[in-house]
PDB file of C-alpha atoms and ligand atoms in Angstrom:
ATOM      1  CA  MET A   1      -5.738  -3.306  18.297  1.00  0.00           C
ATOM      2  CA  PHE A   2      -7.195  -6.350  16.525  1.00  0.00           C
ATOM      3  CA  ILE A   3      -6.301  -9.506  18.497  1.00  0.00           C
ATOM      4  CA  GLU A   4      -5.173 -11.333  15.346  1.00  0.00           C
ATOM      5  CA  LEU A   5      -2.604  -8.616  14.594  1.00  0.00           C
ATOM      6  CA  ILE A   6      -0.813  -9.130  17.928  1.00  0.00           C
ATOM      7  CA  ASP A   7       1.055 -12.072  16.324  1.00  0.00           C
ATOM      8  CA  ALA A   8       2.567  -9.666  13.765  1.00  0.00           C
ATOM      9  CA  LEU A   9       3.876  -7.219  16.395  1.00  0.00           C
ATOM     10  CA  ARG A  10       7.499  -7.352  17.549  1.00  0.00           C
ATOM     11  CA  CYS A  11       9.466  -5.528  20.227  1.00  0.00           C
ATOM     12  CA  PRO A  12      11.197  -2.553  18.514  1.00  0.00           C
ATOM     13  CA  VAL A  13      14.192  -2.690  20.902  1.00  0.00           C
ATOM     14  CA  PRO A  14      17.250  -3.913  18.960  1.00  0.00           C
ATOM     15  CA  HIS A  15      17.561  -7.521  20.093  1.00  0.00           C
ATOM     16  CA  GLU A  16      16.546 -10.841  18.529  1.00  0.00           C
ATOM     17  CA  GLU A  17      13.068 -10.627  16.958  1.00  0.00           C
ATOM     18  CA  SER A  18      10.636 -11.177  19.790  1.00  0.00           C
ATOM     19  CA  TRP A  19       6.870 -11.586  19.805  1.00  0.00           C
ATOM     20  CA  LEU A  20       4.836  -9.825  22.479  1.00  0.00           C
ATOM     21  CA  VAL A  21       2.588 -11.077  25.248  1.00  0.00           C
ATOM     22  CA  VAL A  22      -0.673  -9.207  25.692  1.00  0.00           C
ATOM     23  CA  ALA A  23      -2.518  -8.524  28.932  1.00  0.00           C
ATOM     24  CA  ALA A  24      -5.937  -7.165  27.979  1.00  0.00           C
ATOM     25  CA  GLN A  25      -8.081  -5.136  30.371  1.00  0.00           C
ATOM     26  CA  ARG A  26     -10.887  -4.342  27.920  1.00  0.00           C
ATOM     27  CA  ILE A  27     -11.794  -6.074  24.657  1.00  0.00           C
ATOM     28  CA  ASP A  28     -14.506  -4.991  22.220  1.00  0.00           C
ATOM     29  CA  ALA A  29     -15.383  -7.008  19.097  1.00  0.00           C
ATOM     30  CA  ARG A  30     -12.007  -8.874  19.262  1.00  0.00           C
ATOM     31  CA  HIS A  31     -10.158  -5.573  19.460  1.00  0.00           C
ATOM     32  CA  ILE A  32      -8.102  -4.754  22.544  1.00  0.00           C
ATOM     33  CA  VAL A  33      -9.177  -1.320  23.739  1.00  0.00           C
ATOM     34  CA  GLU A  34      -7.124  -1.174  26.953  1.00  0.00           C
ATOM     35  CA  GLY A  35      -4.182  -3.384  27.814  1.00  0.00           C
ATOM     36  CA  THR A  36      -0.424  -3.891  27.847  1.00  0.00           C
ATOM     37  CA  LEU A  37       2.009  -5.588  25.449  1.00  0.00           C
ATOM     38  CA  GLY A  38       5.097  -7.073  27.073  1.00  0.00           C
ATOM     39  CA  CYS A  39       8.421  -8.290  25.631  1.00  0.00           C
ATOM     40  CA  HIS A  40       9.712 -11.491  27.221  1.00  0.00           C
ATOM     41  CA  VAL A  41      13.284 -10.785  26.025  1.00  0.00           C
ATOM     42  CA  CYS A  42      13.981  -7.277  27.373  1.00  0.00           C
ATOM     43  CA  GLY A  43      11.010  -6.800  29.681  1.00  0.00           C
ATOM     44  CA  ALA A  44       9.764  -3.645  27.909  1.00  0.00           C
ATOM     45  CA  GLU A  45       6.047  -2.888  28.249  1.00  0.00           C
ATOM     46  CA  TYR A  46       3.925  -0.973  25.751  1.00  0.00           C
ATOM     47  CA  PRO A  47       0.473   0.367  26.638  1.00  0.00           C
ATOM     48  CA  ILE A  48      -2.691  -0.001  24.561  1.00  0.00           C
ATOM     49  CA  ARG A  49      -5.029   2.938  25.268  1.00  0.00           C
ATOM     50  CA  LEU A  50      -8.260   3.648  23.389  1.00  0.00           C
ATOM     51  CA  GLY A  51      -7.202   0.869  21.005  1.00  0.00           C
ATOM     52  CA  VAL A  52      -3.852   2.497  20.148  1.00  0.00           C
ATOM     53  CA  ALA A  53      -0.657   0.525  20.874  1.00  0.00           C
ATOM     54  CA  ASP A  54       2.116   2.967  21.780  1.00  0.00           C
ATOM     55  CA  PHE A  55       5.747   1.874  21.157  1.00  0.00           C
ATOM     56  CA  ARG A  56       7.370   5.309  21.452  1.00  0.00           C
ATOM     57  CA  CYS A  57      10.217   5.967  23.879  1.00  0.00           C
ATOM     58  CA  HIS A  58       8.776   9.417  24.585  1.00  0.00           C
ATOM     59  CA  ALA A  59       5.021   9.391  24.116  1.00  0.00           C
ATOM     60  CA  ASP A  60       4.077  13.000  23.625  1.00  0.00           C
ATOM     61  CA  SER A  61       3.038  14.567  20.326  1.00  0.00           C
ATOM     62  CA  VAL A  62       0.862  12.942  17.675  1.00  0.00           C
ATOM     63  CA  PRO A  63       0.776  13.903  13.969  1.00  0.00           C
ATOM     64  CA  PRO A  64      -1.503  16.913  13.330  1.00  0.00           C
ATOM     65  CA  ARG A  65      -5.011  16.710  11.963  1.00  0.00           C
ATOM     66  CA  SER A  66      -5.218  16.182   8.255  1.00  0.00           C
ATOM     67  CA  ALA A  67      -7.832  16.759   5.554  1.00  0.00           C
ATOM     68  CA  PRO A  68     -10.571  14.118   5.824  1.00  0.00           C
ATOM     69  CA  GLY A  69     -10.283  11.035   3.613  1.00  0.00           C
ATOM     70  CA  ASP A  70     -12.591  10.578   0.648  1.00  0.00           C
ATOM     71  CA  LEU A  71     -14.207   7.593  -1.008  1.00  0.00           C
ATOM     72  CA  GLU A  72     -12.547   8.095  -4.391  1.00  0.00           C
ATOM     73  CA  HIS A  73      -9.045   7.916  -2.871  1.00  0.00           C
ATOM     74  CA  ALA A  74     -10.053   5.027  -0.604  1.00  0.00           C
ATOM     75  CA  MET A  75     -11.322   3.007  -3.589  1.00  0.00           C
ATOM     76  CA  ARG A  76      -8.204   3.804  -5.586  1.00  0.00           C
ATOM     77  CA  LEU A  77      -6.009   2.745  -2.671  1.00  0.00           C
ATOM     78  CA  ALA A  78      -7.932  -0.550  -2.345  1.00  0.00           C
ATOM     79  CA  ALA A  79      -7.266  -1.256  -6.037  1.00  0.00           C
ATOM     80  CA  LEU A  80      -3.590  -0.218  -5.996  1.00  0.00           C
ATOM     81  CA  LEU A  81      -2.885  -2.299  -2.872  1.00  0.00           C
ATOM     82  CA  ASP A  82      -4.799  -5.215  -4.437  1.00  0.00           C
ATOM     83  CA  LEU A  83      -7.037  -5.716  -1.379  1.00  0.00           C
ATOM     84  CA  SER A  84      -9.597  -7.830  -3.240  1.00  0.00           C
ATOM     85  CA  ASP A  85      -9.767 -10.667  -0.671  1.00  0.00           C
ATOM     86  CA  ALA A  86      -9.619 -10.910   3.128  1.00  0.00           C
ATOM     87  CA  ARG A  87      -6.153 -12.445   3.591  1.00  0.00           C
ATOM     88  CA  GLY A  88      -3.572 -10.873   5.917  1.00  0.00           C
ATOM     89  CA  PHE A  89      -3.552  -7.195   6.802  1.00  0.00           C
ATOM     90  CA  ALA A  90      -2.599  -3.958   5.056  1.00  0.00           C
ATOM     91  CA  LEU A  91      -0.150  -1.438   6.503  1.00  0.00           C
ATOM     92  CA  LEU A  92      -0.924   2.286   6.060  1.00  0.00           C
ATOM     93  CA  LEU A  93       1.714   4.788   7.139  1.00  0.00           C
ATOM     94  CA  GLY A  94       1.059   8.337   8.308  1.00  0.00           C
ATOM     95  CA  ASP A  95      -1.376  10.443   6.315  1.00  0.00           C
ATOM     96  CA  TRP A  96      -2.785   7.415   4.421  1.00  0.00           C
ATOM     97  CA  GLY A  97      -4.563   6.619   7.692  1.00  0.00           C
ATOM     98  CA  LYS A  98      -7.126   9.347   6.961  1.00  0.00           C
ATOM     99  CA  HIS A  99      -8.727   7.003   4.394  1.00  0.00           C
ATOM    100  CA  ALA A 100      -8.892   4.046   6.806  1.00  0.00           C
ATOM    101  CA  ALA A 101     -12.545   4.343   7.883  1.00  0.00           C
ATOM    102  CA  LEU A 102     -13.779   4.478   4.271  1.00  0.00           C
ATOM    103  CA  LEU A 103     -11.294   1.865   3.094  1.00  0.00           C
ATOM    104  CA  SER A 104     -12.388  -0.456   5.903  1.00  0.00           C
ATOM    105  CA  SER A 105     -15.999  -0.094   4.730  1.00  0.00           C
ATOM    106  CA  ILE A 106     -15.139  -1.372   1.230  1.00  0.00           C
ATOM    107  CA  VAL A 107     -12.533  -4.105   1.920  1.00  0.00           C
ATOM    108  CA  GLN A 108     -12.466  -7.123   4.270  1.00  0.00           C
ATOM    109  CA  VAL A 109      -8.742  -6.801   5.036  1.00  0.00           C
ATOM    110  CA  PRO A 110      -7.860  -5.569   8.538  1.00  0.00           C
ATOM    111  CA  LEU A 111      -5.902  -2.305   8.417  1.00  0.00           C
ATOM    112  CA  LEU A 112      -2.919  -1.433  10.599  1.00  0.00           C
ATOM    113  CA  LEU A 113      -2.199   2.296  10.727  1.00  0.00           C
ATOM    114  CA  VAL A 114       1.176   3.654  11.816  1.00  0.00           C
ATOM    115  CA  ASP A 115       1.088   7.199  13.202  1.00  0.00           C
ATOM    116  CA  PRO A 116      -2.141   8.300  11.492  1.00  0.00           C
ATOM    117  CA  PRO A 117      -3.370  11.917  11.714  1.00  0.00           C
ATOM    118  CA  GLU A 118      -4.727  13.056  15.062  1.00  0.00           C
ATOM    119  CA  GLN A 119      -8.419  12.742  14.178  1.00  0.00           C
ATOM    120  CA  VAL A 120      -8.204   9.045  13.200  1.00  0.00           C
ATOM    121  CA  THR A 121      -9.402   6.642  15.898  1.00  0.00           C
ATOM    122  CA  ALA A 122      -9.095   2.862  16.288  1.00  0.00           C
ATOM    123  CA  ALA A 123     -12.239   0.881  15.442  1.00  0.00           C
ATOM    124  CA  PRO A 124     -13.157  -2.669  14.435  1.00  0.00           C
ATOM    125  CA  GLY A 125     -11.101  -3.279  11.268  1.00  0.00           C
ATOM    126  CA  VAL A 126      -8.785  -0.326  11.960  1.00  0.00           C
ATOM    127  CA  SER A 127      -5.852  -0.872  14.356  1.00  0.00           C
ATOM    128  CA  ILE A 128      -3.343   1.837  15.264  1.00  0.00           C
ATOM    129  CA  VAL A 129       0.255   1.869  16.482  1.00  0.00           C
ATOM    130  CA  ARG A 130       2.409   4.854  17.316  1.00  0.00           C
ATOM    131  CA  CYS A 131       6.158   4.276  17.178  1.00  0.00           C
ATOM    132  CA  ASP A 132       9.597   5.763  16.624  1.00  0.00           C
ATOM    133  CA  ALA A 133      11.432   5.253  13.297  1.00  0.00           C
ATOM    134  CA  ASP A 134      11.463   1.435  13.248  1.00  0.00           C
ATOM    135  CA  LEU A 135       8.099  -0.275  12.909  1.00  0.00           C
ATOM    136  CA  PRO A 136       7.294  -2.852  15.636  1.00  0.00           C
ATOM    137  CA  LEU A 137       6.407  -5.530  13.058  1.00  0.00           C
ATOM    138  CA  ALA A 138       7.622  -8.979  12.061  1.00  0.00           C
ATOM    139  CA  ALA A 139       9.462  -9.287   8.745  1.00  0.00           C
ATOM    140  CA  GLY A 140       7.065  -9.983   5.867  1.00  0.00           C
ATOM    141  CA  ALA A 141       3.972  -9.620   8.065  1.00  0.00           C
ATOM    142  CA  ALA A 142       1.891  -7.197   5.940  1.00  0.00           C
ATOM    143  CA  ARG A 143       0.306  -8.191   2.616  1.00  0.00           C
ATOM    144  CA  ALA A 144       0.533  -4.636   1.208  1.00  0.00           C
ATOM    145  CA  THR A 145       1.889  -1.283   2.349  1.00  0.00           C
ATOM    146  CA  ALA A 146       1.240   2.399   1.652  1.00  0.00           C
ATOM    147  CA  ILE A 147       4.179   4.706   2.473  1.00  0.00           C
ATOM    148  CA  ASP A 148       3.367   8.376   3.019  1.00  0.00           C
ATOM    149  CA  ARG A 149       6.586  10.404   2.951  1.00  0.00           C
ATOM    150  CA  ASP A 150      10.254  10.383   2.061  1.00  0.00           C
ATOM    151  CA  ASP A 151      11.886   8.979   5.202  1.00  0.00           C
ATOM    152  CA  ASP A 152      14.488   6.351   4.296  1.00  0.00           C
ATOM    153  CA  GLN A 153      14.618   4.613   7.667  1.00  0.00           C
ATOM    154  CA  ARG A 154      10.870   4.320   8.032  1.00  0.00           C
ATOM    155  CA  ALA A 155      10.412   3.285   4.383  1.00  0.00           C
ATOM    156  CA  ALA A 156      13.060   0.567   4.758  1.00  0.00           C
ATOM    157  CA  SER A 157      11.382  -0.647   7.942  1.00  0.00           C
ATOM    158  CA  ALA A 158       7.983  -0.703   6.196  1.00  0.00           C
ATOM    159  CA  ILE A 159       9.367  -2.652   3.240  1.00  0.00           C
ATOM    160  CA  ARG A 160      10.967  -5.168   5.589  1.00  0.00           C
ATOM    161  CA  ALA A 161       7.527  -5.638   7.181  1.00  0.00           C
ATOM    162  CA  THR A 162       5.904  -6.313   3.776  1.00  0.00           C
ATOM    163  CA  ARG A 163       5.692  -9.832   2.370  1.00  0.00           C
ATOM    164  CA  VAL A 164       7.556 -10.734  -0.815  1.00  0.00           C
ATOM    165  CA  GLN A 165       5.423  -9.818  -3.864  1.00  0.00           C
ATOM    166  CA  GLY A 166       3.248  -7.598  -1.651  1.00  0.00           C
ATOM    167  CA  ARG A 167       2.117  -4.323  -3.213  1.00  0.00           C
ATOM    168  CA  VAL A 168       3.727  -1.051  -2.160  1.00  0.00           C
ATOM    169  CA  VAL A 169       2.210   2.373  -2.940  1.00  0.00           C
ATOM    170  CA  ALA A 170       3.777   5.786  -2.281  1.00  0.00           C
ATOM    171  CA  PRO A 171       3.639   9.394  -3.501  1.00  0.00           C
ATOM    172  CA  VAL A 172       6.149  10.193  -6.273  1.00  0.00           C
ATOM    173  CA  THR A 173       8.029  12.364  -3.744  1.00  0.00           C
ATOM    174  CA  VAL A 174       9.144   9.100  -2.062  1.00  0.00           C
ATOM    175  CA  ARG A 175      12.167   7.393  -3.623  1.00  0.00           C
ATOM    176  CA  VAL A 176      11.482   3.792  -4.617  1.00  0.00           C
ATOM    177  CA  PRO A 177      13.239   1.714  -1.897  1.00  0.00           C
ATOM    178  CA  ALA A 178      15.952  -0.743  -2.902  1.00  0.00           C
ATOM    179  CA  ALA A 179      13.904  -3.899  -2.293  1.00  0.00           C
ATOM    180  CA  VAL A 180      10.947  -2.688  -4.393  1.00  0.00           C
ATOM    181  CA  ARG A 181      10.380  -3.231  -8.097  1.00  0.00           C
ATOM    182  CA  GLU A 182       8.374  -0.378  -9.632  1.00  0.00           C
ATOM    183  CA  LEU A 183       5.325  -1.550 -11.607  1.00  0.00           C
ATOM    184  CA  THR A 184       3.750   1.733 -12.689  1.00  0.00           C
ATOM    185  CA  ARG A 185       3.454   5.438 -11.838  1.00  0.00           C
ATOM    186  CA  ASP A 186       1.405   8.517 -12.663  1.00  0.00           C
ATOM    187  CA  GLN A 187       1.841  12.193 -11.681  1.00  0.00           C
ATOM    188  CA  SER A 188       1.024  11.559  -8.031  1.00  0.00           C
ATOM    189  CA  LEU A 189       1.840   7.955  -7.059  1.00  0.00           C
ATOM    190  CA  TRP A 190       4.007   4.964  -7.874  1.00  0.00           C
ATOM    191  CA  VAL A 191       3.044   1.329  -7.371  1.00  0.00           C
ATOM    192  CA  GLY A 192       5.626  -1.373  -6.787  1.00  0.00           C
ATOM    193  CA  GLU A 193       6.109  -4.884  -5.547  1.00  0.00           C
ATOM    194  CA  ARG A 194       8.322  -6.126  -2.712  1.00  0.00           C
ATOM    195  CA  GLU A 195      11.137  -8.188  -4.182  1.00  0.00           C
ATOM    196  CA  ALA A 196      12.598 -11.317  -2.631  1.00  0.00           C
ATOM    197  CA  PRO A 197      15.675 -10.604  -0.492  1.00  0.00           C
ATOM    198  CA  ALA A 198      18.894 -11.487  -2.296  1.00  0.00           C
ATOM    199  CA  ALA A 199      19.791 -15.128  -1.797  1.00  0.00           C
ATOM    200  CA  PRO A 200      22.945 -15.686   0.255  1.00  0.00           C
ATOM    201  CA  LEU A 201      26.046 -16.404  -1.809  1.00  0.00           C
ATOM    202  CA  VAL A 202      26.602 -20.081  -2.375  1.00  0.00           C
ATOM    203  CA  SER A 203      30.180 -21.246  -2.633  1.00  0.00           C
ATOM    204  CA  LEU A 204      30.827 -23.751  -5.411  1.00  0.00           C
ATOM    205  CA  HIS A 205      33.292 -26.530  -5.006  1.00  0.00           C
ATOM    206  CA  VAL A 206      34.770 -27.871  -8.188  1.00  0.00           C
ATOM    207  CA  ARG A 207      36.003 -31.398  -7.943  1.00  0.00           C
ATOM    208  CA  ARG A 208      39.052 -32.000 -10.082  1.00  0.00           C
ATOM    209  CA  GLY A 209      40.555 -35.136 -11.479  1.00  0.00           C
TER     210      GLY A 209
HETATM  211 ZN1   ZN B   1      12.201  -6.314  23.824  1.00  0.00          ZN
END
């Protein structure tokens, strides 16, 4: 878990949005390999083991192995997510994580993987969290997001974690979430942009006389 991404993490327990305090036991190249994240609101603690931060209530199974990533898909993903400079971090959900090692070799942007396939390991530039449906991330924290499958709750949580005007990429089997404006699509993927949340209603007062 890259130290600079700790600021973007939030306790997933439903209470006011709360940042986490880290106690690191082992750090390698500014990545926490072993440690604990603690919530100062509810007191929950989340372990970091082998670089993976685990937010699950019941930490047991991990997603199965997946076909290895390839350079062509990694380069395409870098272009679709518009990762041409080093700002911020990109969020890759599920199976997209298989491209992380190659993607990390061609872009400067730190990657945060959520529930990647079993064979994917944390490394400098590649951070991993495992979590239940809601992502443990601050609103608008990620510069761009790749969604892997049609899961409304997780997609909504991922969009919430994406900054306004950030790119969103997903397979065509995933419905375009409400807060996303579709930019383009082909047979396999669509590309969209996170829209600004609707402004609160403003009441108008008309002065008469
Ligand atoms: Zn908490």
